[in-house]
CSV table of C-alpha atoms in Angstrom, one decimal:
chain,number,residue,atom,x,y,z
A,726,MET,CA,0.0,0.0,0.0
A,727,ILE,CA,1.0,3.7,-0.4
A,728,ASP,CA,2.5,5.3,2.7
A,729,GLN,CA,-0.1,7.6,4.2
A,730,ASP,CA,2.5,10.5,4.4
A,731,SER,CA,3.7,10.1,0.8
A,732,THR,CA,2.9,12.5,-2.0
A,733,ALA,CA,-0.4,11.6,-3.6
A,734,ILE,CA,-0.1,9.5,-6.8
A,735,GLY,CA,-2.2,10.5,-9.9
A,736,VAL,CA,-3.8,7.4,-11.4
A,737,ALA,CA,-5.7,7.7,-14.7
A,738,ILE,CA,-8.4,5.1,-15.4
A,739,VAL,CA,-8.8,4.3,-19.1
A,740,ALA,CA,-10.9,1.8,-21.0
A,741,PRO,CA,-9.0,0.5,-24.0
A,742,GLY,CA,-11.0,-2.7,-24.0
A,743,GLY,CA,-14.3,-3.6,-22.3
A,744,TYR,CA,-16.6,-1.5,-20.2
A,745,ALA,CA,-17.4,-1.9,-16.5
A,746,PRO,CA,-20.5,-4.1,-16.1
A,747,ASP,CA,-21.3,-2.8,-12.5
A,748,GLU,CA,-21.2,1.0,-12.0
A,749,VAL,CA,-21.6,0.6,-8.2
A,750,ALA,CA,-18.5,-1.6,-8.2
A,751,LEU,CA,-16.7,0.9,-10.4
A,752,ALA,CA,-17.3,3.7,-7.8
A,753,HIS,CA,-16.1,1.3,-5.1
A,754,GLY,CA,-12.9,0.7,-7.0
A,755,ILE,CA,-12.2,4.4,-7.4
A,756,ALA,CA,-12.8,4.9,-3.7
A,757,ALA,CA,-10.4,2.0,-2.9
A,758,LEU,CA,-7.7,3.7,-4.9
A,759,GLU,CA,-8.4,7.0,-3.2
A,760,ALA,CA,-8.2,5.3,0.2
A,761,GLN,CA,-4.7,4.2,-0.7
A,762,GLY,CA,-3.5,7.8,-1.2
A,763,CYS,CA,-4.2,8.1,-5.0
A,764,VAL,CA,-5.8,11.0,-6.8
A,765,VAL,CA,-8.0,9.3,-9.5
A,766,HIS,CA,-8.5,10.9,-12.9
A,767,ASN,CA,-11.3,8.9,-14.5
A,768,TYR,CA,-11.2,9.1,-18.3
A,769,TYR,CA,-13.8,6.3,-18.7
A,770,GLN,CA,-17.4,7.4,-18.9
A,771,PRO,CA,-20.0,4.6,-18.4
A,772,ALA,CA,-22.6,6.4,-20.4
A,773,GLU,CA,-20.3,6.4,-23.5
A,774,LYS,CA,-19.9,2.6,-23.7
A,775,TYR,CA,-20.3,1.3,-27.2
A,776,LEU,CA,-21.3,-2.3,-28.0
A,777,ARG,CA,-19.0,-4.4,-25.7
A,778,PHE,CA,-16.4,-1.7,-25.5
A,779,GLY,CA,-15.7,1.1,-23.1
A,780,GLY,CA,-16.4,3.6,-25.8
A,781,THR,CA,-16.0,3.9,-29.6
A,782,ASP,CA,-12.6,3.1,-31.0
A,783,SER,CA,-11.8,6.7,-31.4
A,784,ALA,CA,-13.0,7.5,-27.9
A,785,ARG,CA,-10.8,4.8,-26.4
A,786,VAL,CA,-7.8,6.1,-28.3
A,787,ALA,CA,-8.6,9.6,-27.0
A,788,GLN,CA,-8.8,8.3,-23.4
A,789,LEU,CA,-5.3,6.8,-23.6
A,790,MET,CA,-3.7,9.8,-25.3
A,791,ALA,CA,-5.4,12.3,-22.9
A,792,ALA,CA,-4.2,10.4,-19.9
A,793,ALA,CA,-0.7,10.4,-21.3
A,794,ARG,CA,-0.8,14.2,-21.7
A,795,ASP,CA,-2.2,14.8,-18.2
A,796,PRO,CA,0.7,16.2,-16.1
A,797,ALA,CA,-1.1,15.2,-12.8
A,798,VAL,CA,-1.0,11.5,-13.8
A,799,GLN,CA,1.8,9.1,-13.0
A,800,ILE,CA,0.0,5.7,-13.6
A,801,VAL,CA,-2.4,4.9,-16.4
A,802,MET,CA,-4.4,1.9,-15.4
A,803,ALA,CA,-6.7,-0.1,-17.7
A,804,LEU,CA,-10.3,-0.4,-16.5
A,805,ARG,CA,-10.5,-4.1,-17.5
A,806,GLY,CA,-9.6,-6.5,-20.2
A,807,SER,CA,-12.2,-8.4,-22.2
A,808,TYR,CA,-11.5,-7.4,-25.9
A,809,GLY,CA,-10.9,-4.2,-27.8
A,810,VAL,CA,-7.2,-3.2,-27.7
A,811,SER,CA,-6.5,-4.9,-31.0
A,812,ARG,CA,-8.9,-2.6,-32.7
A,813,ILE,CA,-7.1,0.6,-31.7
A,814,LEU,CA,-3.5,-0.3,-32.0
A,815,PRO,CA,-3.0,1.2,-35.5
A,816,ALA,CA,-4.4,4.6,-34.2
A,817,LEU,CA,-2.2,4.9,-31.1
A,818,ASP,CA,0.8,7.3,-31.1
A,819,PHE,CA,3.2,5.0,-29.3
A,820,ALA,CA,6.1,7.5,-29.4
A,821,ALA,CA,4.0,10.0,-27.5
A,822,LEU,CA,2.8,7.4,-25.1
A,823,ALA,CA,6.4,6.3,-24.4
A,824,ASP,CA,7.7,9.9,-24.1
A,825,SER,CA,5.0,10.7,-21.6
A,826,GLY,CA,6.8,8.8,-18.9
A,827,LYS,CA,3.6,7.3,-17.6
A,828,LEU,CA,3.5,3.8,-16.1
A,829,PHE,CA,0.9,1.9,-18.1
A,830,VAL,CA,-0.6,-1.1,-16.3
A,831,GLY,CA,-3.0,-3.9,-17.2
A,832,TYR,CA,-3.1,-7.5,-18.3
A,833,SER,CA,-5.2,-10.0,-20.3
A,834,ASP,CA,-6.3,-8.1,-23.5
A,835,PHE,CA,-4.0,-5.3,-22.4
A,836,THR,CA,-1.1,-7.6,-23.3
A,837,ALA,CA,-1.6,-6.3,-26.9
A,838,PHE,CA,-0.8,-2.8,-25.7
A,839,ASN,CA,2.2,-3.9,-23.6
A,840,LEU,CA,3.8,-5.7,-26.5
A,841,ALA,CA,2.9,-3.1,-29.1
A,842,LEU,CA,4.5,-0.3,-27.0
A,843,MET,CA,7.6,-2.5,-26.6
A,844,ALA,CA,7.7,-3.2,-30.3
A,845,ALA,CA,7.3,0.4,-31.4
A,846,THR,CA,9.5,2.1,-28.8
A,847,GLY,CA,11.2,-0.4,-26.6
A,848,ALA,CA,9.5,1.2,-23.6
A,849,VAL,CA,8.6,-0.9,-20.5
A,850,SER,CA,5.0,-1.1,-19.3
A,851,PHE,CA,3.5,-3.4,-16.6
A,852,ALA,CA,1.5,-6.6,-16.6
A,853,GLY,CA,-0.4,-5.9,-13.4
A,854,PRO,CA,-3.8,-5.1,-11.8
A,855,MET,CA,-6.7,-3.3,-13.3
A,856,LEU,CA,-9.5,-1.4,-11.7
A,857,CYS,CA,-12.0,-4.3,-12.4
A,858,ASP,CA,-11.8,-6.5,-10.5
A,859,ASP,CA,-8.6,-6.0,-8.5
A,860,PHE,CA,-9.8,-2.8,-6.8
A,861,THR,CA,-13.6,-3.3,-7.1
A,862,ARG,CA,-13.8,-6.4,-5.0
A,863,PRO,CA,-15.4,-5.9,-1.6
A,864,GLU,CA,-12.9,-5.6,1.2
A,865,PRO,CA,-12.9,-9.2,2.5
A,866,GLU,CA,-12.2,-10.4,-1.0
A,867,VAL,CA,-9.6,-8.0,-2.1
A,868,SER,CA,-6.1,-9.5,-2.6
A,869,GLN,CA,-3.5,-7.9,-0.4
A,870,PHE,CA,-0.9,-9.8,-2.3
A,871,THR,CA,-1.9,-8.3,-5.6
A,872,LEU,CA,-2.0,-4.8,-4.3
A,873,SER,CA,1.1,-4.9,-2.2
A,874,ASN,CA,3.1,-6.6,-5.0
A,875,PHE,CA,1.9,-3.9,-7.4
A,876,TRP,CA,3.1,-1.0,-5.2
A,877,GLN,CA,6.4,-2.8,-4.4
A,878,CYS,CA,7.1,-3.2,-8.1
A,879,LEU,CA,6.2,0.4,-9.1
A,880,ARG,CA,8.4,1.8,-6.3
A,881,GLY,CA,11.4,-0.2,-7.5
A,882,PRO,CA,14.2,0.0,-8.2
A,883,THR,CA,14.1,-3.8,-8.4
A,884,HIS,CA,11.4,-6.4,-7.9
A,885,THR,CA,11.4,-10.1,-7.0
A,886,VAL,CA,8.7,-12.7,-7.5
A,887,SER,CA,9.0,-16.3,-6.3
A,888,GLY,CA,7.0,-19.3,-7.4
A,889,ILE,CA,6.4,-22.9,-6.5
A,890,CYS,CA,6.2,-25.4,-9.3
A,891,ALA,CA,3.1,-27.6,-9.8
A,892,ALA,CA,2.9,-30.5,-7.5
A,893,ASP,CA,2.9,-33.0,-10.4
A,894,SER,CA,5.6,-31.4,-12.5
A,895,ALA,CA,9.0,-30.5,-11.1
A,896,ASN,CA,10.7,-27.5,-12.6
A,897,PRO,CA,14.0,-27.9,-14.4
A,898,ALA,CA,17.1,-26.2,-12.9
A,899,VAL,CA,17.9,-23.0,-14.7
A,900,ASP,CA,20.0,-19.9,-14.0
A,901,VAL,CA,19.4,-17.4,-16.9
A,902,ALA,CA,19.2,-13.7,-17.5
A,903,GLY,CA,17.5,-11.7,-20.3
A,904,PRO,CA,14.6,-9.4,-21.2
A,905,LEU,CA,11.4,-10.3,-19.5
A,906,TRP,CA,8.3,-10.2,-21.8
A,907,GLY,CA,5.0,-11.9,-22.4
A,908,GLY,CA,1.5,-11.9,-21.0
A,909,ASN,CA,-1.7,-13.5,-22.3
A,910,LEU,CA,-0.9,-16.4,-24.6
A,911,ALA,CA,-3.9,-15.8,-26.9
A,912,MET,CA,-2.8,-12.2,-27.4
A,913,LEU,CA,0.8,-13.2,-28.2
A,914,ALA,CA,-0.4,-15.7,-30.8
A,915,HIS,CA,-2.7,-13.1,-32.2
A,916,LEU,CA,0.1,-10.6,-32.7
A,917,VAL,CA,2.5,-13.0,-34.5
A,918,GLY,CA,3.3,-11.6,-38.0
A,919,SER,CA,2.0,-8.1,-37.1
A,920,PRO,CA,4.0,-5.0,-36.6
A,921,PHE,CA,2.8,-5.0,-33.0
A,922,MET,CA,4.8,-8.1,-32.0
A,923,PRO,CA,8.2,-7.3,-30.4
A,924,THR,CA,11.1,-7.9,-32.7
A,925,VAL,CA,13.7,-10.7,-32.5
A,926,SER,CA,16.3,-8.2,-31.4
A,927,GLN,CA,14.1,-7.1,-28.5
A,928,THR,CA,13.2,-10.6,-27.3
A,929,ASP,CA,16.2,-12.7,-28.3
A,930,GLY,CA,17.5,-14.6,-25.2
A,931,GLY,CA,14.5,-13.6,-23.3
A,932,ILE,CA,12.5,-15.0,-20.4
A,933,LEU,CA,8.9,-15.4,-21.7
A,934,PHE,CA,6.0,-15.5,-19.2
A,935,LEU,CA,2.5,-16.7,-20.3
A,936,GLU,CA,-1.0,-17.1,-18.9
A,937,ASP,CA,-4.5,-17.7,-20.1
A,938,VAL,CA,-8.1,-18.4,-19.1
A,939,ASN,CA,-10.9,-20.5,-20.5
A,940,GLU,CA,-8.5,-22.1,-22.9
A,941,HIS,CA,-8.6,-25.9,-23.2
A,942,PRO,CA,-5.2,-27.6,-23.0
A,943,TYR,CA,-5.2,-28.5,-26.7
A,944,ARG,CA,-5.7,-24.8,-27.5
A,945,VAL,CA,-2.9,-23.8,-25.2
A,946,GLU,CA,-0.7,-26.4,-27.0
A,947,ARG,CA,-1.8,-25.2,-30.4
A,948,MET,CA,-0.9,-21.6,-29.6
A,949,LEU,CA,2.5,-22.7,-28.1
A,950,LEU,CA,3.2,-24.7,-31.2
A,951,GLN,CA,2.3,-21.6,-33.3
A,952,LEU,CA,4.8,-19.5,-31.4
A,953,HIS,CA,7.4,-22.3,-31.7
A,954,GLN,CA,6.9,-22.9,-35.4
A,955,ALA,CA,7.1,-19.1,-35.9
A,956,GLY,CA,10.7,-19.3,-34.5
A,957,ILE,CA,10.0,-17.4,-31.3
A,958,LEU,CA,10.2,-20.0,-28.5
A,959,ALA,CA,13.6,-21.5,-29.5
A,960,ARG,CA,15.2,-18.1,-29.1
A,961,GLN,CA,14.1,-17.8,-25.5
A,962,LYS,CA,16.2,-18.8,-22.5
A,963,ALA,CA,13.2,-20.0,-20.5
A,964,ILE,CA,9.4,-20.0,-20.6
A,965,VAL,CA,7.5,-19.4,-17.3
A,966,LEU,CA,3.9,-20.4,-17.1
A,967,GLY,CA,1.4,-18.7,-14.8
A,968,ASP,CA,-2.2,-19.7,-14.3
A,969,PHE,CA,-4.2,-21.6,-16.9
A,970,SER,CA,-7.7,-22.2,-15.6
A,971,SER,CA,-11.4,-22.3,-16.1
A,972,TYR,CA,-11.3,-24.7,-19.0
A,973,ARG,CA,-13.5,-27.8,-19.1
A,974,LEU,CA,-12.3,-31.3,-19.9
A,975,SER,CA,-14.6,-34.0,-21.4
A,976,GLU,CA,-14.7,-37.7,-21.8
A,977,TYR,CA,-13.4,-37.3,-25.3
A,978,ASP,CA,-10.1,-35.9,-23.9
A,979,ASN,CA,-9.3,-39.5,-22.9
A,980,GLY,CA,-6.6,-38.5,-20.4
A,981,TYR,CA,-5.4,-35.4,-22.3
A,982,ASP,CA,-5.2,-32.8,-19.6
A,983,PHE,CA,-3.0,-29.9,-18.8
A,984,ALA,CA,-0.3,-32.1,-17.3
A,985,ALA,CA,-0.2,-34.3,-20.5
A,986,MET,CA,0.0,-31.2,-22.7
A,987,LEU,CA,2.8,-29.8,-20.5
A,988,ALA,CA,4.8,-33.1,-20.7
A,989,PHE,CA,4.5,-33.0,-24.6
A,990,ILE,CA,5.5,-29.3,-24.8
A,991,ARG,CA,8.5,-29.8,-22.6
A,992,LYS,CA,9.7,-32.6,-25.0
A,993,ALA,CA,8.9,-30.6,-28.1
A,994,LEU,CA,10.6,-27.3,-27.1
A,995,PRO,CA,14.4,-26.8,-26.9
A,996,VAL,CA,14.0,-24.5,-24.0
A,997,PRO,CA,13.1,-25.1,-20.3
A,998,VAL,CA,9.4,-24.6,-19.4
A,999,LEU,CA,8.7,-23.7,-15.8
A,1000,THR,CA,5.4,-23.6,-13.9
A,1001,GLY,CA,4.2,-21.8,-10.8
A,1002,LEU,CA,4.3,-18.1,-11.7
A,1003,PRO,CA,1.7,-16.2,-9.6
A,1004,PHE,CA,0.2,-14.5,-12.6
A,1005,GLY,CA,-2.9,-14.8,-14.6
A,1006,HIS,CA,-6.7,-14.5,-14.2
A,1007,VAL,CA,-6.5,-15.2,-10.5
A,1008,ARG,CA,-7.0,-13.2,-7.3
A,1009,ASP,CA,-3.4,-13.3,-6.2
A,1010,ARG,CA,-1.3,-11.8,-9.1
A,1011,ALA,CA,2.2,-10.5,-9.2
A,1012,THR,CA,3.1,-7.3,-11.2
A,1013,LEU,CA,5.7,-7.8,-13.9
A,1014,PRO,CA,7.5,-5.1,-16.0
A,1015,VAL,CA,7.2,-6.1,-19.6
A,1016,GLY,CA,10.5,-5.4,-21.3
A,1017,CYS,CA,12.7,-5.1,-18.2
A,1018,GLN,CA,15.8,-7.1,-17.5
A,1019,ALA,CA,15.4,-10.2,-15.4
A,1020,ARG,CA,17.3,-13.1,-13.9
A,1021,LEU,CA,15.6,-16.4,-13.3
A,1022,ARG,CA,16.9,-19.1,-11.0
A,1023,SER,CA,15.0,-22.4,-10.3
A,1024,ASP,CA,15.3,-25.9,-9.0
A,1025,GLN,CA,12.8,-28.8,-8.9
A,1026,HIS,CA,10.8,-27.1,-6.1
A,1027,GLY,CA,10.4,-23.5,-7.4
A,1028,PHE,CA,12.0,-20.4,-8.8
A,1029,ARG,CA,13.0,-16.8,-8.1
A,1030,LEU,CA,12.6,-14.1,-10.7
A,1031,GLU,CA,14.5,-10.9,-10.1
A,1032,MET,CA,13.6,-7.8,-12.2
A,1033,SER,CA,15.5,-4.6,-12.8
A,1034,ALA,CA,16.0,-1.7,-15.3
A,1035,TYR,CA,12.4,-0.5,-15.5
A,1036,PRO,CA,10.7,2.8,-14.9
A,1037,THR,CA,9.3,3.5,-11.4
A,1038,LEU,CA,7.3,6.1,-9.5
A,1039,ARG,CA,9.2,9.3,-9.2
């Protein structure tokens, strides 16, 4: 949490993707940020939602660019994920966004923004909490881990996250360093071949982190094979998997579950694949700087990810 005697931090709320389905919860989330010492600048207007989006495409672009220009803002936080960032990527002025010095934060569909900003400018942004639902949950359900990890990361100058590997799958021993990048697996696969995917020079020798939700293990495998066959995964030093949940197996799977898929992927890829990263569509989620420098050390029980060389709150 923010120290009560610290200078107030300006947080802009923008909706590059979906809209807030519960306006009462939205107000609660803004109040929760204010209670932590933030001054909230809300660029999202519920009355202006369009279809399943937090505004028309042009309005959502305008929200991001206005938040970046606001001198009272230090953090630009996505309202939520869902879908919509892909539609506005061609219209964003990434040079201006990077030059603004703002700390852009979000995950899920916001992965497309994280990676496009990195591709266009090399700037670091953050895979981290969003207003919905990280700040809108009622007090007994809010994750102190998610919020404290977020503020620890943004204060810097370094950040460390530890993980414990899945009980049925021991992690390989690694000690590697390189650029940390990644996010939602479906969004990475979606960006392959587009100008919004980080370049080989930006990600070569990297540590790639991945998560997803509502994706059956065969679809996770298919997307990983797409990235592999596109020549991306073999150039990494390690792949770290976060949470993959909320999928449904059927009788037809005949024993093909996530563990079976993981065993195949570990044999198919020429790079170590670790599990246990506290990141994804889960209540307790670490904040990770996308594009920073990182060192990853692991053994059969778990791992330690140390991050540095990323922008912090001034």
